[in-house]
PDB file of C-alpha atoms in Angstrom:
ATOM      1  CA  UNK A   1     135.502  51.653 214.020  1.00  0.00           C
ATOM      2  CA  UNK A   2     139.037  50.705 214.992  1.00  0.00           C
ATOM      3  CA  UNK A   3     142.044  52.860 214.137  1.00  0.00           C
ATOM      4  CA  UNK A   4     143.191  50.236 211.631  1.00  0.00           C
ATOM      5  CA  UNK A   5     139.863  50.538 209.798  1.00  0.00           C
ATOM      6  CA  UNK A   6     140.049  54.347 209.721  1.00  0.00           C
ATOM      7  CA  UNK A   7     143.515  54.166 208.203  1.00  0.00           C
ATOM      8  CA  UNK A   8     142.376  51.728 205.496  1.00  0.00           C
ATOM      9  CA  UNK A   9     140.327  53.588 202.816  1.00  0.00           C
ATOM     10  CA  UNK A  10     138.841  50.324 201.497  1.00  0.00           C
ATOM     11  CA  UNK A  11     137.317  49.528 204.910  1.00  0.00           C
ATOM     12  CA  UNK A  12     136.282  53.142 205.549  1.00  0.00           C
ATOM     13  CA  UNK A  13     134.273  53.098 202.294  1.00  0.00           C
ATOM     14  CA  UNK A  14     131.886  50.501 203.733  1.00  0.00           C
ATOM     15  CA  UNK A  15     131.619  51.901 207.250  1.00  0.00           C
ATOM     16  CA  UNK A  16     128.328  53.739 206.746  1.00  0.00           C
ATOM     17  CA  UNK A  17     125.624  53.319 209.341  1.00  0.00           C
ATOM     18  CA  UNK A  18     123.026  50.798 208.256  1.00  0.00           C
ATOM     19  CA  UNK A  19     119.497  52.071 208.778  1.00  0.00           C
ATOM     20  CA  UNK A  20     116.580  49.758 209.488  1.00  0.00           C
ATOM     21  CA  UNK A  21     114.258  48.841 206.643  1.00  0.00           C
ATOM     22  CA  UNK A  22     110.646  48.631 207.753  1.00  0.00           C
ATOM     23  CA  UNK A  23     108.159  46.803 205.584  1.00  0.00           C
ATOM     24  CA  UNK A  24     104.508  47.688 205.843  1.00  0.00           C
ATOM     25  CA  UNK A  25     101.542  46.157 204.055  1.00  0.00           C
ATOM     26  CA  UNK A  26      97.839  45.922 204.774  1.00  0.00           C
ATOM     27  CA  UNK A  27      96.565  42.363 204.939  1.00  0.00           C
ATOM     28  CA  UNK A  28      93.006  41.206 205.556  1.00  0.00           C
ATOM     29  CA  UNK A  29      92.306  38.264 207.872  1.00  0.00           C
ATOM     30  CA  UNK A  30      91.857  36.011 204.835  1.00  0.00           C
ATOM     31  CA  UNK A  31      95.314  36.955 203.524  1.00  0.00           C
ATOM     32  CA  UNK A  32      94.387  39.477 200.843  1.00  0.00           C
ATOM     33  CA  UNK A  33      96.933  42.263 200.252  1.00  0.00           C
ATOM     34  CA  UNK A  34      94.902  44.629 198.071  1.00  0.00           C
ATOM     35  CA  UNK A  35      94.180  48.211 199.178  1.00  0.00           C
ATOM     36  CA  UNK A  36      90.942  48.204 197.213  1.00  0.00           C
ATOM     37  CA  UNK A  37      89.348  45.563 199.454  1.00  0.00           C
ATOM     38  CA  UNK A  38      90.481  46.851 202.842  1.00  0.00           C
ATOM     39  CA  UNK A  39      88.088  49.173 204.626  1.00  0.00           C
ATOM     40  CA  UNK A  40      90.092  52.209 205.767  1.00  0.00           C
ATOM     41  CA  UNK A  41      89.484  53.317 209.330  1.00  0.00           C
ATOM     42  CA  UNK A  42      90.883  55.770 211.832  1.00  0.00           C
ATOM     43  CA  UNK A  43      93.000  53.187 213.718  1.00  0.00           C
ATOM     44  CA  UNK A  44      94.641  51.939 210.517  1.00  0.00           C
ATOM     45  CA  UNK A  45      95.595  55.459 209.480  1.00  0.00           C
ATOM     46  CA  UNK A  46      96.779  56.449 212.961  1.00  0.00           C
ATOM     47  CA  UNK A  47      99.088  53.413 212.977  1.00  0.00           C
ATOM     48  CA  UNK A  48     100.337  54.305 209.495  1.00  0.00           C
ATOM     49  CA  UNK A  49     101.172  57.860 210.636  1.00  0.00           C
ATOM     50  CA  UNK A  50     103.189  56.422 213.535  1.00  0.00           C
ATOM     51  CA  UNK A  51     105.177  54.329 211.037  1.00  0.00           C
ATOM     52  CA  UNK A  52     105.653  57.256 208.646  1.00  0.00           C
ATOM     53  CA  UNK A  53     106.960  59.402 211.500  1.00  0.00           C
ATOM     54  CA  UNK A  54     109.753  56.847 212.042  1.00  0.00           C
ATOM     55  CA  UNK A  55     110.743  56.592 208.368  1.00  0.00           C
ATOM     56  CA  UNK A  56     113.548  58.475 206.664  1.00  0.00           C
ATOM     57  CA  UNK A  57     111.922  57.795 203.284  1.00  0.00           C
ATOM     58  CA  UNK A  58     109.354  55.610 201.549  1.00  0.00           C
ATOM     59  CA  UNK A  59     110.068  53.050 198.832  1.00  0.00           C
ATOM     60  CA  UNK A  60     107.286  52.524 196.305  1.00  0.00           C
ATOM     61  CA  UNK A  61     106.780  50.663 193.088  1.00  0.00           C
ATOM     62  CA  UNK A  62     105.048  52.524 190.266  1.00  0.00           C
ATOM     63  CA  UNK A  63     101.543  51.248 190.972  1.00  0.00           C
ATOM     64  CA  UNK A  64     101.605  52.079 194.691  1.00  0.00           C
ATOM     65  CA  UNK A  65     103.210  55.472 194.055  1.00  0.00           C
ATOM     66  CA  UNK A  66     100.547  56.408 191.514  1.00  0.00           C
ATOM     67  CA  UNK A  67      97.758  55.161 193.792  1.00  0.00           C
ATOM     68  CA  UNK A  68      99.043  57.098 196.822  1.00  0.00           C
ATOM     69  CA  UNK A  69      99.714  60.237 194.786  1.00  0.00           C
ATOM     70  CA  UNK A  70      96.189  60.201 193.357  1.00  0.00           C
ATOM     71  CA  UNK A  71      94.680  59.784 196.822  1.00  0.00           C
ATOM     72  CA  UNK A  72      96.874  62.012 198.995  1.00  0.00           C
ATOM     73  CA  UNK A  73      98.660  64.651 196.961  1.00  0.00           C
ATOM     74  CA  UNK A  74      97.217  68.057 197.841  1.00  0.00           C
ATOM     75  CA  UNK A  75      95.024  69.840 197.257  1.00  0.00           C
ATOM     76  CA  UNK A  76      92.195  67.455 198.082  1.00  0.00           C
ATOM     77  CA  UNK A  77      88.682  68.495 197.272  1.00  0.00           C
ATOM     78  CA  UNK A  78      86.628  69.525 200.286  1.00  0.00           C
ATOM     79  CA  UNK A  79      84.950  66.449 201.721  1.00  0.00           C
ATOM     80  CA  UNK A  80      87.029  64.075 199.571  1.00  0.00           C
ATOM     81  CA  UNK A  81      88.188  62.194 202.665  1.00  0.00           C
ATOM     82  CA  UNK A  82      87.251  62.100 206.352  1.00  0.00           C
ATOM     83  CA  UNK A  83      88.953  64.517 208.768  1.00  0.00           C
ATOM     84  CA  UNK A  84      90.685  61.636 210.613  1.00  0.00           C
ATOM     85  CA  UNK A  85      92.565  60.818 207.394  1.00  0.00           C
ATOM     86  CA  UNK A  86      94.199  64.263 207.188  1.00  0.00           C
ATOM     87  CA  UNK A  87      97.192  63.511 209.499  1.00  0.00           C
ATOM     88  CA  UNK A  88      98.065  60.561 207.233  1.00  0.00           C
ATOM     89  CA  UNK A  89      97.631  62.708 204.123  1.00  0.00           C
ATOM     90  CA  UNK A  90      99.971  65.381 205.528  1.00  0.00           C
ATOM     91  CA  UNK A  91     102.564  62.791 206.643  1.00  0.00           C
ATOM     92  CA  UNK A  92     102.696  60.944 203.327  1.00  0.00           C
ATOM     93  CA  UNK A  93     102.725  64.189 201.369  1.00  0.00           C
ATOM     94  CA  UNK A  94     105.756  65.441 203.309  1.00  0.00           C
ATOM     95  CA  UNK A  95     107.683  62.141 203.194  1.00  0.00           C
ATOM     96  CA  UNK A  96     110.673  61.638 200.901  1.00  0.00           C
ATOM     97  CA  UNK A  97     109.793  58.964 198.357  1.00  0.00           C
ATOM     98  CA  UNK A  98     111.842  56.652 196.143  1.00  0.00           C
ATOM     99  CA  UNK A  99     109.957  55.104 193.227  1.00  0.00           C
ATOM    100  CA  UNK A 100     111.255  51.947 191.558  1.00  0.00           C
ATOM    101  CA  UNK A 101     110.037  51.843 187.965  1.00  0.00           C
ATOM    102  CA  UNK A 102     111.249  50.935 184.515  1.00  0.00           C
ATOM    103  CA  UNK A 103     108.223  52.536 182.842  1.00  0.00           C
ATOM    104  CA  UNK A 104     107.949  55.992 184.423  1.00  0.00           C
ATOM    105  CA  UNK A 105     109.951  58.779 182.807  1.00  0.00           C
ATOM    106  CA  UNK A 106     109.778  61.108 185.789  1.00  0.00           C
ATOM    107  CA  UNK A 107     108.298  61.526 189.246  1.00  0.00           C
ATOM    108  CA  UNK A 108     107.710  64.484 191.482  1.00  0.00           C
ATOM    109  CA  UNK A 109     105.691  64.754 194.731  1.00  0.00           C
ATOM    110  CA  UNK A 110     108.927  64.831 196.744  1.00  0.00           C
ATOM    111  CA  UNK A 111     110.097  61.671 194.950  1.00  0.00           C
ATOM    112  CA  UNK A 112     113.153  60.328 193.204  1.00  0.00           C
ATOM    113  CA  UNK A 113     113.024  57.743 190.428  1.00  0.00           C
ATOM    114  CA  UNK A 114     115.118  54.603 190.994  1.00  0.00           C
ATOM    115  CA  UNK A 115     116.269  52.720 187.913  1.00  0.00           C
ATOM    116  CA  UNK A 116     118.464  49.715 187.270  1.00  0.00           C
ATOM    117  CA  UNK A 117     116.868  47.357 189.780  1.00  0.00           C
ATOM    118  CA  UNK A 118     117.308  43.785 188.568  1.00  0.00           C
ATOM    119  CA  UNK A 119     114.933  40.957 189.266  1.00  0.00           C
ATOM    120  CA  UNK A 120     111.523  39.558 188.543  1.00  0.00           C
ATOM    121  CA  UNK A 121     108.828  42.244 188.456  1.00  0.00           C
ATOM    122  CA  UNK A 122     106.134  42.011 191.084  1.00  0.00           C
ATOM    123  CA  UNK A 123     102.709  41.708 189.488  1.00  0.00           C
ATOM    124  CA  UNK A 124     100.861  43.124 192.470  1.00  0.00           C
ATOM    125  CA  UNK A 125      98.424  40.231 192.313  1.00  0.00           C
ATOM    126  CA  UNK A 126      97.763  38.673 195.688  1.00  0.00           C
ATOM    127  CA  UNK A 127      95.272  36.133 194.451  1.00  0.00           C
ATOM    128  CA  UNK A 128      92.324  37.773 196.201  1.00  0.00           C
ATOM    129  CA  UNK A 129      89.088  38.826 194.617  1.00  0.00           C
ATOM    130  CA  UNK A 130      88.604  42.521 194.045  1.00  0.00           C
ATOM    131  CA  UNK A 131      85.042  43.840 193.859  1.00  0.00           C
TER     132      UNK A 131
END
């Protein structure tokens, strides 16, 4: 930042470092984006842990937050998931989470509720068939 910018409070206000936003979604070869139809495997979860390790925080909608919380919030029952899934479970449990929702009253699980987001709600429907 130049000296002129430091001296000008209006410019200094917007001088924050911009962090990268990484978008991650599982997609099948036929274009389906539904977690319920993707077969989880060790490689998929290892890759997800690598992405989580690079993230400052996670941004979820209500449905994804509730799905991930139900699956990965400890304590998990013994044998509830394969051993190779545990690094992912630990990483997502520890991650800071922001949850965008107009229907939830509160969140926990290391999460903060985000309100006041304008726009068309995402239905979550990808047009694929779910068994």
